[in-house]
C-alpha cells in the first residue's frame, strides 16, 4: 500500500472534469541537490491557461521506530527553514533508484543507530500536494538492535524515547509539529487500537 487510494466518490468527481486540465509547458527554474523548481503552464479544455510553480522531490520515507517496551524513538534536530529544533520521527530522502524499504532501513541506522528486525509498510502520503510532488512512504520498525551507520555530516541529532501516549500528548501540545511525524504517529496509533 504505497499509494493513496481513490474511493468510488473520488472516481465520480474525476469523471466530472476535475482532472481534465493538462500541462502544456514546463520550465525548470532551479535544479538543486534535493529539489527542482519548475513552472508549469496548465491548460483547461476550454483553452484557459494558468501557471503553477511545482517543487519536484524524489520522495522520502518516515519511520515509526518502536522499542521492545513499545516506546517510540524520536529525533530532535535543528531545522534551518523554520529556524528551530523540532522533535520528529526519523525520515530521509530517497536516493536515485533506491527502494523505499532500503531507504527506511538506512535512514533509521543513520539517525538512530538501530536496525530493525521487522519493517512494516504502512502506506504513505503527500507532504504538500498543493505545490510539491514529495510522497512519503511510512514504515513501522520493530525488533531494534544496535547497528549504527555514519550520520550525514550536516545532521546533529539527539534521540528521545517516549511512550505512544506521550507522543500523542506532544502532538496536542504542539511539541511535535511537522506533518510527517504527526501523520505517522497518528496512523500508528490508529493501528494499535
PDB file of C-alpha atoms in Angstrom, residues 11-167:
ATOM      1  CA  UNK A  11     -13.677   8.455  -9.228  1.00  0.00           C
ATOM      2  CA  UNK A  12     -17.050  10.110  -9.870  1.00  0.00           C
ATOM      3  CA  UNK A  13     -15.511  13.542  -9.261  1.00  0.00           C
ATOM      4  CA  UNK A  14     -12.736  12.753 -11.752  1.00  0.00           C
ATOM      5  CA  UNK A  15     -15.370  11.878 -14.326  1.00  0.00           C
ATOM      6  CA  UNK A  16     -16.905  15.302 -13.703  1.00  0.00           C
ATOM      7  CA  UNK A  17     -13.837  17.008 -15.243  1.00  0.00           C
ATOM      8  CA  UNK A  18     -11.775  17.767 -12.136  1.00  0.00           C
ATOM      9  CA  UNK A  19      -8.654  16.295 -13.752  1.00  0.00           C
ATOM     10  CA  UNK A  20      -9.103  17.347 -17.356  1.00  0.00           C
ATOM     11  CA  UNK A  21      -6.569  20.201 -17.387  1.00  0.00           C
ATOM     12  CA  UNK A  22      -3.189  19.267 -18.851  1.00  0.00           C
ATOM     13  CA  UNK A  23       0.359  20.523 -18.522  1.00  0.00           C
ATOM     14  CA  UNK A  24       1.162  22.173 -21.866  1.00  0.00           C
ATOM     15  CA  UNK A  25       4.571  23.594 -20.951  1.00  0.00           C
ATOM     16  CA  UNK A  26       7.138  23.020 -18.198  1.00  0.00           C
ATOM     17  CA  UNK A  27      10.209  25.143 -17.489  1.00  0.00           C
ATOM     18  CA  UNK A  28      12.929  24.301 -14.965  1.00  0.00           C
ATOM     19  CA  UNK A  29      13.675  27.406 -12.914  1.00  0.00           C
ATOM     20  CA  UNK A  30      16.148  25.884 -10.461  1.00  0.00           C
ATOM     21  CA  UNK A  31      17.764  22.465 -10.053  1.00  0.00           C
ATOM     22  CA  UNK A  32      19.315  21.757  -6.659  1.00  0.00           C
ATOM     23  CA  UNK A  33      20.786  18.793  -4.809  1.00  0.00           C
ATOM     24  CA  UNK A  34      17.420  17.577  -3.482  1.00  0.00           C
ATOM     25  CA  UNK A  35      14.669  19.541  -5.228  1.00  0.00           C
ATOM     26  CA  UNK A  36      13.894  21.064  -8.593  1.00  0.00           C
ATOM     27  CA  UNK A  37      11.614  24.076  -9.010  1.00  0.00           C
ATOM     28  CA  UNK A  38       9.630  24.168 -12.215  1.00  0.00           C
ATOM     29  CA  UNK A  39       6.976  26.469 -13.636  1.00  0.00           C
ATOM     30  CA  UNK A  40       4.207  24.574 -15.400  1.00  0.00           C
ATOM     31  CA  UNK A  41       1.623  26.039 -17.743  1.00  0.00           C
ATOM     32  CA  UNK A  42      -1.716  24.304 -17.241  1.00  0.00           C
ATOM     33  CA  UNK A  43      -4.387  24.481 -19.942  1.00  0.00           C
ATOM     34  CA  UNK A  44      -8.034  23.639 -19.336  1.00  0.00           C
ATOM     35  CA  UNK A  45     -10.249  22.083 -22.038  1.00  0.00           C
ATOM     36  CA  UNK A  46     -11.848  25.493 -22.779  1.00  0.00           C
ATOM     37  CA  UNK A  47      -8.410  26.960 -23.557  1.00  0.00           C
ATOM     38  CA  UNK A  48      -7.873  28.917 -20.328  1.00  0.00           C
ATOM     39  CA  UNK A  49      -4.241  28.686 -19.168  1.00  0.00           C
ATOM     40  CA  UNK A  50      -2.527  29.454 -15.872  1.00  0.00           C
ATOM     41  CA  UNK A  51       0.892  28.928 -14.294  1.00  0.00           C
ATOM     42  CA  UNK A  52       1.789  26.744 -11.312  1.00  0.00           C
ATOM     43  CA  UNK A  53       5.147  26.537  -9.556  1.00  0.00           C
ATOM     44  CA  UNK A  54       5.980  22.965  -8.563  1.00  0.00           C
ATOM     45  CA  UNK A  55       8.704  21.695  -6.247  1.00  0.00           C
ATOM     46  CA  UNK A  56       9.770  18.325  -7.680  1.00  0.00           C
ATOM     47  CA  UNK A  57      11.072  15.995  -4.960  1.00  0.00           C
ATOM     48  CA  UNK A  58      12.279  12.371  -5.328  1.00  0.00           C
ATOM     49  CA  UNK A  59      10.177  11.149  -2.411  1.00  0.00           C
ATOM     50  CA  UNK A  60      11.104  10.128   1.097  1.00  0.00           C
ATOM     51  CA  UNK A  61      10.495   7.724   3.939  1.00  0.00           C
ATOM     52  CA  UNK A  62       9.314   8.239   7.507  1.00  0.00           C
ATOM     53  CA  UNK A  63       9.798   5.589  10.159  1.00  0.00           C
ATOM     54  CA  UNK A  64       7.982   4.890  13.435  1.00  0.00           C
ATOM     55  CA  UNK A  65      10.665   3.034  15.450  1.00  0.00           C
ATOM     56  CA  UNK A  66       9.203   1.018  18.334  1.00  0.00           C
ATOM     57  CA  UNK A  67      11.460  -0.446  21.035  1.00  0.00           C
ATOM     58  CA  UNK A  68      10.885  -3.692  22.976  1.00  0.00           C
ATOM     59  CA  UNK A  69       8.826  -1.813  25.580  1.00  0.00           C
ATOM     60  CA  UNK A  70       6.518  -0.274  22.960  1.00  0.00           C
ATOM     61  CA  UNK A  71       8.076   3.188  23.192  1.00  0.00           C
ATOM     62  CA  UNK A  72       8.753   5.360  20.145  1.00  0.00           C
ATOM     63  CA  UNK A  73      12.210   6.631  19.220  1.00  0.00           C
ATOM     64  CA  UNK A  74      12.079  10.280  18.143  1.00  0.00           C
ATOM     65  CA  UNK A  75      14.840  12.560  16.908  1.00  0.00           C
ATOM     66  CA  UNK A  76      15.450  16.170  17.834  1.00  0.00           C
ATOM     67  CA  UNK A  77      17.303  18.234  15.255  1.00  0.00           C
ATOM     68  CA  UNK A  78      17.787  21.795  14.046  1.00  0.00           C
ATOM     69  CA  UNK A  79      15.656  22.633  11.002  1.00  0.00           C
ATOM     70  CA  UNK A  80      17.085  25.657   9.217  1.00  0.00           C
ATOM     71  CA  UNK A  81      13.982  26.542   7.116  1.00  0.00           C
ATOM     72  CA  UNK A  82      11.863  27.045  10.254  1.00  0.00           C
ATOM     73  CA  UNK A  83      14.717  28.271  12.444  1.00  0.00           C
ATOM     74  CA  UNK A  84      14.209  25.906  15.370  1.00  0.00           C
ATOM     75  CA  UNK A  85      14.859  22.459  16.801  1.00  0.00           C
ATOM     76  CA  UNK A  86      11.998  20.061  16.001  1.00  0.00           C
ATOM     77  CA  UNK A  87      11.074  16.730  17.543  1.00  0.00           C
ATOM     78  CA  UNK A  88      10.303  14.295  14.736  1.00  0.00           C
ATOM     79  CA  UNK A  89      10.121  10.718  13.556  1.00  0.00           C
ATOM     80  CA  UNK A  90      13.288   9.603  11.729  1.00  0.00           C
ATOM     81  CA  UNK A  91      12.980  10.246   7.997  1.00  0.00           C
ATOM     82  CA  UNK A  92      15.003  10.778   4.863  1.00  0.00           C
ATOM     83  CA  UNK A  93      15.035  11.353   1.134  1.00  0.00           C
ATOM     84  CA  UNK A  94      15.153   8.519  -1.375  1.00  0.00           C
ATOM     85  CA  UNK A  95      18.388   8.319  -3.342  1.00  0.00           C
ATOM     86  CA  UNK A  96      18.230   7.770  -7.114  1.00  0.00           C
ATOM     87  CA  UNK A  97      16.982   4.229  -7.781  1.00  0.00           C
ATOM     88  CA  UNK A  98      16.644   3.410  -4.068  1.00  0.00           C
ATOM     89  CA  UNK A  99      13.690   1.323  -2.887  1.00  0.00           C
ATOM     90  CA  UNK A 100      11.686   2.859  -0.007  1.00  0.00           C
ATOM     91  CA  UNK A 101      12.293  -0.155   2.275  1.00  0.00           C
ATOM     92  CA  UNK A 102      16.090   0.074   1.815  1.00  0.00           C
ATOM     93  CA  UNK A 103      15.960   3.826   2.387  1.00  0.00           C
ATOM     94  CA  UNK A 104      13.952   3.376   5.596  1.00  0.00           C
ATOM     95  CA  UNK A 105      16.458   0.883   6.978  1.00  0.00           C
ATOM     96  CA  UNK A 106      19.430   3.097   6.038  1.00  0.00           C
ATOM     97  CA  UNK A 107      17.889   6.285   7.438  1.00  0.00           C
ATOM     98  CA  UNK A 108      16.941   4.561  10.687  1.00  0.00           C
ATOM     99  CA  UNK A 109      20.518   3.370  11.165  1.00  0.00           C
ATOM    100  CA  UNK A 110      21.975   6.789  10.276  1.00  0.00           C
ATOM    101  CA  UNK A 111      19.634   8.779  12.511  1.00  0.00           C
ATOM    102  CA  UNK A 112      19.099   6.455  15.485  1.00  0.00           C
ATOM    103  CA  UNK A 113      21.854   3.825  15.296  1.00  0.00           C
ATOM    104  CA  UNK A 114      19.309   0.972  15.245  1.00  0.00           C
ATOM    105  CA  UNK A 115      18.482  -1.663  12.644  1.00  0.00           C
ATOM    106  CA  UNK A 116      15.007  -3.228  12.567  1.00  0.00           C
ATOM    107  CA  UNK A 117      14.317  -6.976  12.510  1.00  0.00           C
ATOM    108  CA  UNK A 118      10.827  -6.171  11.206  1.00  0.00           C
ATOM    109  CA  UNK A 119       9.973  -3.263   8.896  1.00  0.00           C
ATOM    110  CA  UNK A 120       6.251  -2.996   8.116  1.00  0.00           C
ATOM    111  CA  UNK A 121       4.942  -0.757   5.323  1.00  0.00           C
ATOM    112  CA  UNK A 122       2.025   1.420   6.455  1.00  0.00           C
ATOM    113  CA  UNK A 123       1.138   3.189   3.195  1.00  0.00           C
ATOM    114  CA  UNK A 124       2.093   6.774   2.664  1.00  0.00           C
ATOM    115  CA  UNK A 125       1.014  10.323   1.952  1.00  0.00           C
ATOM    116  CA  UNK A 126       1.943  13.501   0.091  1.00  0.00           C
ATOM    117  CA  UNK A 127       3.640  16.165   2.215  1.00  0.00           C
ATOM    118  CA  UNK A 128       2.185  19.245   0.494  1.00  0.00           C
ATOM    119  CA  UNK A 129       0.423  18.362  -2.791  1.00  0.00           C
ATOM    120  CA  UNK A 130      -0.570  21.960  -3.496  1.00  0.00           C
ATOM    121  CA  UNK A 131       2.986  22.761  -4.604  1.00  0.00           C
ATOM    122  CA  UNK A 132       5.234  19.720  -4.043  1.00  0.00           C
ATOM    123  CA  UNK A 133       5.486  16.201  -5.510  1.00  0.00           C
ATOM    124  CA  UNK A 134       7.076  14.654  -2.377  1.00  0.00           C
ATOM    125  CA  UNK A 135       5.462  11.348  -1.415  1.00  0.00           C
ATOM    126  CA  UNK A 136       6.405   9.871   1.964  1.00  0.00           C
ATOM    127  CA  UNK A 137       6.442   6.101   2.461  1.00  0.00           C
ATOM    128  CA  UNK A 138       5.566   5.213   6.071  1.00  0.00           C
ATOM    129  CA  UNK A 139       7.136   2.257   7.893  1.00  0.00           C
ATOM    130  CA  UNK A 140       6.957   0.852  11.412  1.00  0.00           C
ATOM    131  CA  UNK A 141      10.299  -0.542  12.628  1.00  0.00           C
ATOM    132  CA  UNK A 142      10.372  -3.191  15.368  1.00  0.00           C
ATOM    133  CA  UNK A 143      12.919  -5.599  16.823  1.00  0.00           C
ATOM    134  CA  UNK A 144      15.540  -2.863  17.035  1.00  0.00           C
ATOM    135  CA  UNK A 145      19.202  -3.798  17.528  1.00  0.00           C
ATOM    136  CA  UNK A 146      22.226  -1.523  17.704  1.00  0.00           C
ATOM    137  CA  UNK A 147      23.766  -1.130  14.234  1.00  0.00           C
ATOM    138  CA  UNK A 148      24.813   2.485  13.626  1.00  0.00           C
ATOM    139  CA  UNK A 149      25.774   3.897  10.250  1.00  0.00           C
ATOM    140  CA  UNK A 150      27.675   7.189   9.940  1.00  0.00           C
ATOM    141  CA  UNK A 151      25.266  10.120  10.135  1.00  0.00           C
ATOM    142  CA  UNK A 152      25.118  12.731   7.402  1.00  0.00           C
ATOM    143  CA  UNK A 153      27.795  15.341   8.107  1.00  0.00           C
ATOM    144  CA  UNK A 154      25.241  18.151   8.444  1.00  0.00           C
ATOM    145  CA  UNK A 155      22.942  16.255  10.839  1.00  0.00           C
ATOM    146  CA  UNK A 156      23.265  16.683  14.593  1.00  0.00           C
ATOM    147  CA  UNK A 157      20.615  14.534  16.219  1.00  0.00           C
ATOM    148  CA  UNK A 158      19.521  13.876  19.793  1.00  0.00           C
ATOM    149  CA  UNK A 159      17.423  10.765  20.474  1.00  0.00           C
ATOM    150  CA  UNK A 160      14.312  10.849  22.615  1.00  0.00           C
ATOM    151  CA  UNK A 161      12.321   7.768  23.707  1.00  0.00           C
ATOM    152  CA  UNK A 162       8.666   8.291  24.632  1.00  0.00           C
ATOM    153  CA  UNK A 163       5.516   6.244  25.112  1.00  0.00           C
ATOM    154  CA  UNK A 164       2.835   6.409  22.432  1.00  0.00           C
ATOM    155  CA  UNK A 165       0.600   8.271  24.897  1.00  0.00           C
ATOM    156  CA  UNK A 166       3.347  10.851  25.481  1.00  0.00           C
ATOM    157  CA  UNK A 167       3.889  11.250  21.719  1.00  0.00           C
TER     158      UNK A 167
END
